[in-house]
Structures are given as structure tokens and as C-alpha cells.
JSON list of C-alpha atoms and ligand atoms in Angstrom, two decimals:
[
{"chain": "A", "resi": 18, "resn": "MET", "atom": "CA", "xyz": [67.13, 133.08, 83.59]},
{"chain": "A", "resi": 19, "resn": "LYS", "atom": "CA", "xyz": [63.72, 133.85, 85.19]},
{"chain": "A", "resi": 20, "resn": "HIS", "atom": "CA", "xyz": [64.23, 134.42, 89.20]},
{"chain": "A", "resi": 21, "resn": "LEU", "atom": "CA", "xyz": [63.34, 136.27, 92.32]},
{"chain": "A", "resi": 22, "resn": "PHE", "atom": "CA", "xyz": [65.93, 137.82, 94.57]},
{"chain": "A", "resi": 23, "resn": "GLU", "atom": "CA", "xyz": [65.20, 139.16, 98.41]},
{"chain": "A", "resi": 24, "resn": "ALA", "atom": "CA", "xyz": [67.70, 140.87, 99.88]},
{"chain": "A", "resi": 25, "resn": "GLY", "atom": "CA", "xyz": [69.03, 139.66, 103.39]},
{"chain": "A", "resi": 26, "resn": "LYS", "atom": "CA", "xyz": [71.41, 140.62, 105.72]},
{"chain": "A", "resi": 27, "resn": "PRO", "atom": "CA", "xyz": [74.69, 142.46, 104.57]},
{"chain": "A", "resi": 28, "resn": "GLY", "atom": "CA", "xyz": [77.58, 140.39, 104.50]},
{"chain": "A", "resi": 29, "resn": "HIS", "atom": "CA", "xyz": [75.50, 137.36, 104.90]},
{"chain": "A", "resi": 30, "resn": "ARG", "atom": "CA", "xyz": [75.31, 134.40, 102.80]},
{"chain": "A", "resi": 31, "resn": "THR", "atom": "CA", "xyz": [73.06, 134.07, 99.78]},
{"chain": "A", "resi": 32, "resn": "LEU", "atom": "CA", "xyz": [70.99, 130.79, 99.27]},
{"chain": "A", "resi": 33, "resn": "VAL", "atom": "CA", "xyz": [70.64, 129.77, 95.42]},
{"chain": "A", "resi": 34, "resn": "LEU", "atom": "CA", "xyz": [67.26, 127.97, 95.27]},
{"chain": "A", "resi": 35, "resn": "PHE", "atom": "CA", "xyz": [66.72, 125.20, 92.91]},
{"chain": "A", "resi": 36, "resn": "HIS", "atom": "CA", "xyz": [62.78, 123.66, 92.80]},
{"chain": "A", "resi": 37, "resn": "GLY", "atom": "CA", "xyz": [62.17, 120.32, 91.92]},
{"chain": "A", "resi": 38, "resn": "THR", "atom": "CA", "xyz": [60.38, 119.00, 88.88]},
{"chain": "A", "resi": 39, "resn": "GLY", "atom": "CA", "xyz": [57.02, 120.55, 88.06]},
{"chain": "A", "resi": 40, "resn": "GLY", "atom": "CA", "xyz": [58.32, 123.41, 90.76]},
{"chain": "A", "resi": 41, "resn": "LYS", "atom": "CA", "xyz": [58.44, 127.10, 90.36]},
{"chain": "A", "resi": 42, "resn": "GLU", "atom": "CA", "xyz": [60.94, 129.69, 92.16]},
{"chain": "A", "resi": 43, "resn": "ARG", "atom": "CA", "xyz": [58.83, 130.75, 94.87]},
{"chain": "A", "resi": 44, "resn": "ASP", "atom": "CA", "xyz": [58.36, 126.85, 96.18]},
{"chain": "A", "resi": 45, "resn": "LEU", "atom": "CA", "xyz": [61.60, 126.47, 98.36]},
{"chain": "A", "resi": 46, "resn": "ILE", "atom": "CA", "xyz": [61.14, 129.93, 99.82]},
{"chain": "A", "resi": 47, "resn": "PRO", "atom": "CA", "xyz": [59.64, 128.90, 103.01]},
{"chain": "A", "resi": 48, "resn": "VAL", "atom": "CA", "xyz": [62.64, 126.25, 103.57]},
{"chain": "A", "resi": 49, "resn": "ALA", "atom": "CA", "xyz": [64.91, 128.87, 103.11]},
{"chain": "A", "resi": 50, "resn": "LYS", "atom": "CA", "xyz": [63.44, 130.87, 105.45]},
{"chain": "A", "resi": 51, "resn": "LEU", "atom": "CA", "xyz": [63.68, 128.37, 107.77]},
{"chain": "A", "resi": 52, "resn": "LEU", "atom": "CA", "xyz": [67.61, 127.48, 107.02]},
{"chain": "A", "resi": 53, "resn": "ASP", "atom": "CA", "xyz": [68.52, 130.86, 107.74]},
{"chain": "A", "resi": 54, "resn": "GLY", "atom": "CA", "xyz": [66.64, 133.75, 108.01]},
{"chain": "A", "resi": 55, "resn": "GLU", "atom": "CA", "xyz": [69.01, 136.30, 107.56]},
{"chain": "A", "resi": 56, "resn": "ALA", "atom": "CA", "xyz": [70.41, 135.38, 104.16]},
{"chain": "A", "resi": 57, "resn": "SER", "atom": "CA", "xyz": [69.86, 137.01, 101.15]},
{"chain": "A", "resi": 58, "resn": "ILE", "atom": "CA", "xyz": [67.79, 134.40, 98.74]},
{"chain": "A", "resi": 59, "resn": "LEU", "atom": "CA", "xyz": [68.31, 134.52, 94.93]},
{"chain": "A", "resi": 60, "resn": "ALA", "atom": "CA", "xyz": [65.45, 131.84, 94.01]},
{"chain": "A", "resi": 61, "resn": "LEU", "atom": "CA", "xyz": [65.97, 130.25, 90.16]},
{"chain": "A", "resi": 62, "resn": "ARG", "atom": "CA", "xyz": [63.40, 128.99, 87.79]},
{"chain": "A", "resi": 63, "resn": "GLY", "atom": "CA", "xyz": [64.00, 125.96, 85.95]},
{"chain": "A", "resi": 64, "resn": "GLU", "atom": "CA", "xyz": [63.84, 126.66, 82.27]},
{"chain": "A", "resi": 65, "resn": "VAL", "atom": "CA", "xyz": [63.26, 123.04, 80.60]},
{"chain": "A", "resi": 66, "resn": "SER", "atom": "CA", "xyz": [59.72, 122.20, 80.77]},
{"chain": "A", "resi": 67, "resn": "GLU", "atom": "CA", "xyz": [58.65, 118.69, 80.61]},
{"chain": "A", "resi": 68, "resn": "ASN", "atom": "CA", "xyz": [54.94, 118.39, 79.51]},
{"chain": "A", "resi": 69, "resn": "GLY", "atom": "CA", "xyz": [54.70, 121.94, 81.47]},
{"chain": "A", "resi": 70, "resn": "MET", "atom": "CA", "xyz": [56.60, 120.53, 84.55]},
{"chain": "A", "resi": 71, "resn": "LEU", "atom": "CA", "xyz": [59.65, 122.91, 84.97]},
{"chain": "A", "resi": 72, "resn": "ARG", "atom": "CA", "xyz": [63.14, 121.39, 85.50]},
{"chain": "A", "resi": 73, "resn": "PHE", "atom": "CA", "xyz": [66.68, 122.69, 85.15]},
{"chain": "A", "resi": 74, "resn": "PHE", "atom": "CA", "xyz": [67.49, 119.83, 82.51]},
{"chain": "A", "resi": 75, "resn": "ARG", "atom": "CA", "xyz": [66.04, 117.12, 80.15]},
{"chain": "A", "resi": 76, "resn": "ARG", "atom": "CA", "xyz": [65.71, 113.67, 80.57]},
{"chain": "A", "resi": 77, "resn": "LEU", "atom": "CA", "xyz": [65.34, 110.94, 78.34]},
{"chain": "A", "resi": 78, "resn": "ALA", "atom": "CA", "xyz": [63.22, 108.75, 80.90]},
{"chain": "A", "resi": 79, "resn": "GLU", "atom": "CA", "xyz": [63.01, 109.05, 85.05]},
{"chain": "A", "resi": 80, "resn": "GLY", "atom": "CA", "xyz": [66.64, 108.90, 86.38]},
{"chain": "A", "resi": 81, "resn": "VAL", "atom": "CA", "xyz": [68.03, 109.06, 83.02]},
{"chain": "A", "resi": 82, "resn": "PHE", "atom": "CA", "xyz": [69.53, 112.00, 82.05]},
{"chain": "A", "resi": 83, "resn": "ASP", "atom": "CA", "xyz": [70.09, 113.70, 78.71]},
{"chain": "A", "resi": 84, "resn": "GLU", "atom": "CA", "xyz": [73.66, 114.59, 79.76]},
{"chain": "A", "resi": 85, "resn": "ALA", "atom": "CA", "xyz": [74.81, 117.13, 76.88]},
{"chain": "A", "resi": 86, "resn": "ASP", "atom": "CA", "xyz": [71.82, 119.09, 78.51]},
{"chain": "A", "resi": 87, "resn": "VAL", "atom": "CA", "xyz": [73.39, 118.56, 81.84]},
{"chain": "A", "resi": 88, "resn": "MET", "atom": "CA", "xyz": [76.68, 120.16, 81.05]},
{"chain": "A", "resi": 89, "resn": "ALA", "atom": "CA", "xyz": [75.11, 123.18, 78.91]},
{"chain": "A", "resi": 90, "resn": "ARG", "atom": "CA", "xyz": [73.10, 124.26, 81.26]},
{"chain": "A", "resi": 91, "resn": "ALA", "atom": "CA", "xyz": [75.46, 124.37, 84.12]},
{"chain": "A", "resi": 92, "resn": "GLN", "atom": "CA", "xyz": [77.51, 126.22, 82.09]},
{"chain": "A", "resi": 93, "resn": "ASP", "atom": "CA", "xyz": [74.67, 128.63, 81.56]},
{"chain": "A", "resi": 94, "resn": "ILE", "atom": "CA", "xyz": [73.50, 128.74, 85.27]},
{"chain": "A", "resi": 95, "resn": "LYS", "atom": "CA", "xyz": [77.05, 129.31, 86.09]},
{"chain": "A", "resi": 96, "resn": "ALA", "atom": "CA", "xyz": [77.19, 132.56, 83.88]},
{"chain": "A", "resi": 97, "resn": "PHE", "atom": "CA", "xyz": [74.09, 133.57, 85.02]},
{"chain": "A", "resi": 98, "resn": "LEU", "atom": "CA", "xyz": [75.20, 133.45, 88.96]},
{"chain": "A", "resi": 99, "resn": "GLU", "atom": "CA", "xyz": [78.25, 135.58, 87.71]},
{"chain": "A", "resi": 100, "resn": "GLU", "atom": "CA", "xyz": [75.96, 138.48, 86.59]},
{"chain": "A", "resi": 101, "resn": "ALA", "atom": "CA", "xyz": [73.27, 138.02, 89.60]},
{"chain": "A", "resi": 102, "resn": "VAL", "atom": "CA", "xyz": [76.41, 138.63, 91.73]},
{"chain": "A", "resi": 103, "resn": "ALA", "atom": "CA", "xyz": [77.60, 141.66, 89.79]},
{"chain": "A", "resi": 104, "resn": "SER", "atom": "CA", "xyz": [73.65, 143.01, 89.41]},
{"chain": "A", "resi": 105, "resn": "TYR", "atom": "CA", "xyz": [73.00, 142.87, 93.04]},
{"chain": "A", "resi": 106, "resn": "GLY", "atom": "CA", "xyz": [76.02, 143.01, 94.74]},
{"chain": "A", "resi": 107, "resn": "LEU", "atom": "CA", "xyz": [76.54, 139.94, 96.20]},
{"chain": "A", "resi": 108, "resn": "ASP", "atom": "CA", "xyz": [79.50, 137.88, 97.93]},
{"chain": "A", "resi": 109, "resn": "PRO", "atom": "CA", "xyz": [80.67, 134.87, 95.54]},
{"chain": "A", "resi": 110, "resn": "SER", "atom": "CA", "xyz": [82.31, 133.38, 98.08]},
{"chain": "A", "resi": 111, "resn": "GLN", "atom": "CA", "xyz": [79.30, 133.15, 99.83]},
{"chain": "A", "resi": 112, "resn": "LEU", "atom": "CA", "xyz": [76.64, 131.55, 97.60]},
{"chain": "A", "resi": 113, "resn": "THR", "atom": "CA", "xyz": [74.78, 128.35, 99.43]},
{"chain": "A", "resi": 114, "resn": "ALA", "atom": "CA", "xyz": [72.98, 126.08, 97.00]},
{"chain": "A", "resi": 115, "resn": "VAL", "atom": "CA", "xyz": [69.64, 124.66, 98.06]},
{"chain": "A", "resi": 116, "resn": "GLY", "atom": "CA", "xyz": [68.29, 122.09, 95.99]},
{"chain": "A", "resi": 117, "resn": "TYR", "atom": "CA", "xyz": [65.62, 119.90, 95.92]},
{"chain": "A", "resi": 118, "resn": "SER", "atom": "CA", "xyz": [65.21, 116.41, 93.67]},
{"chain": "A", "resi": 119, "resn": "ASN", "atom": "CA", "xyz": [65.87, 117.56, 89.87]},
{"chain": "A", "resi": 120, "resn": "GLY", "atom": "CA", "xyz": [67.33, 121.19, 91.48]},
{"chain": "A", "resi": 121, "resn": "ALA", "atom": "CA", "xyz": [69.47, 119.30, 94.21]},
{"chain": "A", "resi": 122, "resn": "ASN", "atom": "CA", "xyz": [70.90, 117.08, 90.93]},
{"chain": "A", "resi": 123, "resn": "MET", "atom": "CA", "xyz": [71.50, 120.24, 89.05]},
{"chain": "A", "resi": 124, "resn": "ALA", "atom": "CA", "xyz": [73.65, 121.95, 92.10]},
{"chain": "A", "resi": 125, "resn": "ALA", "atom": "CA", "xyz": [75.35, 118.61, 92.18]},
{"chain": "A", "resi": 126, "resn": "ALA", "atom": "CA", "xyz": [76.27, 119.04, 88.53]},
{"chain": "A", "resi": 127, "resn": "MET", "atom": "CA", "xyz": [77.49, 121.93, 88.65]},
{"chain": "A", "resi": 128, "resn": "THR", "atom": "CA", "xyz": [79.58, 121.20, 91.64]},
{"chain": "A", "resi": 129, "resn": "LEU", "atom": "CA", "xyz": [81.08, 118.19, 90.09]},
{"chain": "A", "resi": 130, "resn": "LEU", "atom": "CA", "xyz": [81.47, 119.81, 87.20]},
{"chain": "A", "resi": 131, "resn": "HIS", "atom": "CA", "xyz": [82.78, 123.35, 88.20]},
{"chain": "A", "resi": 132, "resn": "GLY", "atom": "CA", "xyz": [84.06, 122.48, 91.54]},
{"chain": "A", "resi": 133, "resn": "PRO", "atom": "CA", "xyz": [83.52, 125.25, 94.28]},
{"chain": "A", "resi": 134, "resn": "VAL", "atom": "CA", "xyz": [81.24, 127.44, 92.93]},
{"chain": "A", "resi": 135, "resn": "PHE", "atom": "CA", "xyz": [79.00, 127.39, 95.66]},
{"chain": "A", "resi": 136, "resn": "ALA", "atom": "CA", "xyz": [80.85, 127.81, 99.10]},
{"chain": "A", "resi": 137, "resn": "GLU", "atom": "CA", "xyz": [78.63, 125.06, 100.37]},
{"chain": "A", "resi": 138, "resn": "ALA", "atom": "CA", "xyz": [75.57, 123.11, 99.14]},
{"chain": "A", "resi": 139, "resn": "VAL", "atom": "CA", "xyz": [72.14, 121.77, 100.89]},
{"chain": "A", "resi": 140, "resn": "LEU", "atom": "CA", "xyz": [71.07, 119.11, 98.72]},
{"chain": "A", "resi": 141, "resn": "PHE", "atom": "CA", "xyz": [67.71, 117.40, 99.26]},
{"chain": "A", "resi": 142, "resn": "ALA", "atom": "CA", "xyz": [66.92, 113.80, 97.55]},
{"chain": "A", "resi": 143, "resn": "PRO", "atom": "CA", "xyz": [69.55, 114.37, 95.08]},
{"chain": "A", "resi": 144, "resn": "MET", "atom": "CA", "xyz": [71.32, 111.59, 92.85]},
{"chain": "A", "resi": 145, "resn": "VAL", "atom": "CA", "xyz": [74.57, 111.41, 90.71]},
{"chain": "A", "resi": 146, "resn": "PRO", "atom": "CA", "xyz": [73.70, 113.54, 88.12]},
{"chain": "A", "resi": 147, "resn": "LEU", "atom": "CA", "xyz": [76.42, 112.30, 85.40]},
{"chain": "A", "resi": 148, "resn": "LYS", "atom": "CA", "xyz": [78.40, 109.16, 84.77]},
{"chain": "A", "resi": 149, "resn": "ASP", "atom": "CA", "xyz": [81.65, 110.94, 84.07]},
{"chain": "A", "resi": 150, "resn": "THR", "atom": "CA", "xyz": [82.90, 113.72, 85.95]},
{"chain": "A", "resi": 151, "resn": "PRO", "atom": "CA", "xyz": [86.45, 115.62, 86.56]},
{"chain": "A", "resi": 152, "resn": "GLU", "atom": "CA", "xyz": [88.09, 115.11, 89.74]},
{"chain": "A", "resi": 153, "resn": "ILE", "atom": "CA", "xyz": [87.72, 118.78, 90.75]},
{"chain": "A", "resi": 154, "resn": "PRO", "atom": "CA", "xyz": [88.94, 119.68, 94.23]},
{"chain": "A", "resi": 155, "resn": "LEU", "atom": "CA", "xyz": [86.32, 120.56, 96.65]},
{"chain": "A", "resi": 156, "resn": "LYS", "atom": "CA", "xyz": [88.54, 121.85, 99.02]},
{"chain": "A", "resi": 157, "resn": "GLY", "atom": "CA", "xyz": [86.35, 121.00, 102.23]},
{"chain": "A", "resi": 158, "resn": "MET", "atom": "CA", "xyz": [83.19, 122.38, 100.74]},
{"chain": "A", "resi": 159, "resn": "PRO", "atom": "CA", "xyz": [80.64, 121.52, 103.30]},
{"chain": "A", "resi": 160, "resn": "ILE", "atom": "CA", "xyz": [77.71, 119.30, 101.78]},
{"chain": "A", "resi": 161, "resn": "PHE", "atom": "CA", "xyz": [74.50, 118.18, 103.16]},
{"chain": "A", "resi": 162, "resn": "LEU", "atom": "CA", "xyz": [72.40, 115.64, 101.49]},
{"chain": "A", "resi": 163, "resn": "GLY", "atom": "CA", "xyz": [69.14, 114.53, 102.78]},
{"chain": "A", "resi": 164, "resn": "ALA", "atom": "CA", "xyz": [68.36, 111.34, 102.00]},
{"chain": "A", "resi": 165, "resn": "GLY", "atom": "CA", "xyz": [65.46, 108.99, 102.26]},
{"chain": "A", "resi": 166, "resn": "THR", "atom": "CA", "xyz": [65.79, 104.91, 103.19]},
{"chain": "A", "resi": 167, "resn": "ASN", "atom": "CA", "xyz": [62.64, 104.29, 101.02]},
{"chain": "A", "resi": 168, "resn": "ASP", "atom": "CA", "xyz": [62.98, 106.83, 98.30]},
{"chain": "A", "resi": 169, "resn": "PRO", "atom": "CA", "xyz": [61.98, 104.53, 95.05]},
{"chain": "A", "resi": 170, "resn": "ILE", "atom": "CA", "xyz": [64.05, 107.40, 92.69]},
{"chain": "A", "resi": 171, "resn": "VAL", "atom": "CA", "xyz": [66.91, 107.36, 94.55]},
{"chain": "A", "resi": 172, "resn": "VAL", "atom": "CA", "xyz": [67.66, 104.32, 96.12]},
{"chain": "A", "resi": 173, "resn": "PRO", "atom": "CA", "xyz": [70.38, 104.71, 99.08]},
{"chain": "A", "resi": 174, "resn": "GLU", "atom": "CA", "xyz": [73.01, 102.99, 96.76]},
{"chain": "A", "resi": 175, "resn": "ASN", "atom": "CA", "xyz": [73.10, 105.95, 94.56]},
{"chain": "A", "resi": 176, "resn": "THR", "atom": "CA", "xyz": [72.97, 108.29, 97.77]},
{"chain": "A", "resi": 177, "resn": "ARG", "atom": "CA", "xyz": [76.50, 106.64, 98.73]},
{"chain": "A", "resi": 178, "resn": "ALA", "atom": "CA", "xyz": [78.02, 106.73, 95.21]},
{"chain": "A", "resi": 179, "resn": "LEU", "atom": "CA", "xyz": [76.99, 110.11, 95.19]},
{"chain": "A", "resi": 180, "resn": "GLU", "atom": "CA", "xyz": [78.56, 110.97, 98.46]},
{"chain": "A", "resi": 181, "resn": "GLU", "atom": "CA", "xyz": [81.44, 109.08, 98.10]},
{"chain": "A", "resi": 182, "resn": "LEU", "atom": "CA", "xyz": [82.27, 111.13, 94.61]},
{"chain": "A", "resi": 183, "resn": "LEU", "atom": "CA", "xyz": [82.06, 114.29, 96.59]},
{"chain": "A", "resi": 184, "resn": "ARG", "atom": "CA", "xyz": [83.99, 113.05, 99.25]},
{"chain": "A", "resi": 185, "resn": "ARG", "atom": "CA", "xyz": [86.72, 111.75, 96.95]},
{"chain": "A", "resi": 186, "resn": "ARG", "atom": "CA", "xyz": [87.20, 115.30, 95.82]},
{"chain": "A", "resi": 187, "resn": "GLY", "atom": "CA", "xyz": [87.51, 116.61, 99.52]},
{"chain": "A", "resi": 188, "resn": "ALA", "atom": "CA", "xyz": [84.36, 117.88, 100.04]},
{"chain": "A", "resi": 189, "resn": "ALA", "atom": "CA", "xyz": [82.87, 117.34, 104.01]},
{"chain": "A", "resi": 190, "resn": "VAL", "atom": "CA", "xyz": [79.90, 115.69, 103.38]},
{"chain": "A", "resi": 191, "resn": "LYS", "atom": "CA", "xyz": [76.57, 114.95, 105.60]},
{"chain": "A", "resi": 192, "resn": "THR", "atom": "CA", "xyz": [74.43, 112.83, 104.93]},
{"chain": "A", "resi": 193, "resn": "TYR", "atom": "CA", "xyz": [70.92, 113.19, 106.76]},
{"chain": "A", "resi": 194, "resn": "TRP", "atom": "CA", "xyz": [68.79, 110.07, 106.44]},
{"chain": "A", "resi": 195, "resn": "HIS", "atom": "CA", "xyz": [64.81, 109.95, 107.05]},
{"chain": "A", "resi": 196, "resn": "GLY", "atom": "CA", "xyz": [62.75, 106.76, 106.50]},
{"chain": "A", "resi": 197, "resn": "GLU", "atom": "CA", "xyz": [60.47, 108.36, 104.03]},
{"chain": "A", "resi": 198, "resn": "GLY", "atom": "CA", "xyz": [60.31, 108.51, 100.55]},
{"chain": "A", "resi": 199, "resn": "HIS", "atom": "CA", "xyz": [61.25, 111.04, 97.97]},
{"chain": "A", "resi": 200, "resn": "ARG", "atom": "CA", "xyz": [59.94, 113.73, 99.67]},
{"chain": "A", "resi": 201, "resn": "LEU", "atom": "CA", "xyz": [61.47, 116.73, 101.71]},
{"chain": "A", "resi": 202, "resn": "THR", "atom": "CA", "xyz": [61.02, 116.42, 105.69]},
{"chain": "A", "resi": 203, "resn": "ARG", "atom": "CA", "xyz": [60.58, 118.97, 108.20]},
{"chain": "A", "resi": 204, "resn": "GLU", "atom": "CA", "xyz": [63.36, 117.24, 110.41]},
{"chain": "A", "resi": 205, "resn": "GLU", "atom": "CA", "xyz": [65.72, 117.08, 107.46]},
{"chain": "A", "resi": 206, "resn": "VAL", "atom": "CA", "xyz": [65.53, 121.13, 107.01]},
{"chain": "A", "resi": 207, "resn": "LEU", "atom": "CA", "xyz": [66.05, 121.37, 110.57]},
{"chain": "A", "resi": 208, "resn": "ALA", "atom": "CA", "xyz": [69.17, 118.78, 110.52]},
{"chain": "A", "resi": 209, "resn": "ALA", "atom": "CA", "xyz": [70.34, 121.18, 107.59]},
{"chain": "A", "resi": 210, "resn": "GLN", "atom": "CA", "xyz": [69.82, 124.33, 109.34]},
{"chain": "A", "resi": 211, "resn": "SER", "atom": "CA", "xyz": [72.02, 122.97, 112.03]},
{"chain": "A", "resi": 212, "resn": "PHE", "atom": "CA", "xyz": [74.45, 121.86, 109.61]},
{"chain": "A", "resi": 213, "resn": "LEU", "atom": "CA", "xyz": [74.42, 125.80, 108.23]},
{"chain": "A", "resi": 214, "resn": "GLN", "atom": "CA", "xyz": [75.25, 126.76, 111.86]},
{"chain": "A", "resi": 215, "resn": "THR", "atom": "CA", "xyz": [78.32, 125.00, 112.54]},
{"chain": "A", "resi": 216, "resn": "PRO", "atom": "CA", "xyz": [81.09, 126.51, 111.70]},
{"chain": "B", "resi": 3, "resn": "MLT", "atom": "C1", "xyz": [65.46, 114.43, 87.84]},
{"chain": "B", "resi": 3, "resn": "MLT", "atom": "O1", "xyz": [64.83, 114.23, 86.97]},
{"chain": "B", "resi": 3, "resn": "MLT", "atom": "O2", "xyz": [66.54, 114.99, 88.17]},
{"chain": "B", "resi": 3, "resn": "MLT", "atom": "C2", "xyz": [65.33, 113.11, 88.91]},
{"chain": "B", "resi": 3, "resn": "MLT", "atom": "O3", "xyz": [64.77, 112.17, 88.56]},
{"chain": "B", "resi": 3, "resn": "MLT", "atom": "C3", "xyz": [64.39, 113.81, 90.32]},
{"chain": "B", "resi": 3, "resn": "MLT", "atom": "C4", "xyz": [62.93, 114.10, 89.40]},
{"chain": "B", "resi": 3, "resn": "MLT", "atom": "O4", "xyz": [63.18, 115.50, 89.41]},
{"chain": "B", "resi": 3, "resn": "MLT", "atom": "O5", "xyz": [62.21, 113.24, 89.39]}
]
């Protein structure tokens, strides 16, 4: 899988970055630096091209996902992470997912399908990625959700449904609401930064 790796402070967390539709692995690097300047960075490039726009899984229409593709690619990314952990000498118990939009949806799908692959997750503008998912315990996994009350793609009911799915599995979910649409605000990144600093 195409990616970019930057080593951080030894023994510290690794931020695994998942860009949004039409993005590239570099997009979330400034966000990662703000979230935790000492972290290692493993920034992934989505392998699906939708009219030239890169994504992490196929969709049939806006908000209508090819669920078989979501599941297959979630599995592939999990396998890739295992290889990356071994080849870069990372601590597998210190992986933090950071995703925006389509990338947040993939990180959410991996969490719902495979449990705590990540120790924690920061998901900006995510939505419920799959209709049915197994009840795999998330054992207090800290998850930050960033959501916009005026997001036309992810309506607040959808954010609440995702929040509920994750909480029911035992995750410690914090949702940050902003008044904008489907975008990433500096304030929510700063809120996620303090979320990651809270022990
Ligand atoms: C998706 O397709 O994952 C979501 O609709 C978000 C987007 O990429 O527009």
C-alpha cells in the first residue's frame, strides 16, 4: 500500500492517517503535527479511484457504500498495518487512527469489524460505515468524533447512530460538535489534541 512514514519520538504513539475522498497521504500531515508533534506518522493512500479521486473503499452513490468492498479493504489495511508495524518497529498497542470523511469511515469500519486494531481513534466527519457489524468489545477504547450540525452528507442522526454503535461496544466516545458543514475545523483539531493528551 502506498504510504508515507515519518519516525517520531521512540516509545510514543503512531498516528495512522486516512485522507478524505480526492485526497492524498500528505493531506492530514499538518493536522497530525497539531494533534501530537512527537508522534510517528504513517499516512496511507486510498487505493480506490473514483474518477481520479482517491478513496479507501468503493461507493455506489453518495453515502451508499459497497459493503463487500469496505469489508475486504478493511481486512487488507489491517494486514498492511501488521506489516508496517513489523518493518518500522512500531508498538502495535500505540496506533491511533486519524481520519477525515471517507478516511474516517474506513477507520470506523475497521474498528467495528475487527475491534481495537487501534488503541484510540480521532474521526472527523465520520458516518455509520456498514449496516450490520459484529458486537466486538472495544474495551474502553477512546474515540473522538468531530461532527458538524450543518453537515449535509453526515446528518446529526447519523453521527448519533455511530456514537451509539461505538458506545454499545464499550468505547469511550467524545463527540465534538461544530456549526459548520462537511469540513474539518481548526477548533475541532484542537479539541482532538486535548482529547489525546487526556490520560
Ligand atoms: C464516503 O463516501 O465515505 C462519505 O460519503 C464521505 C465522502 O467521502 O464524501
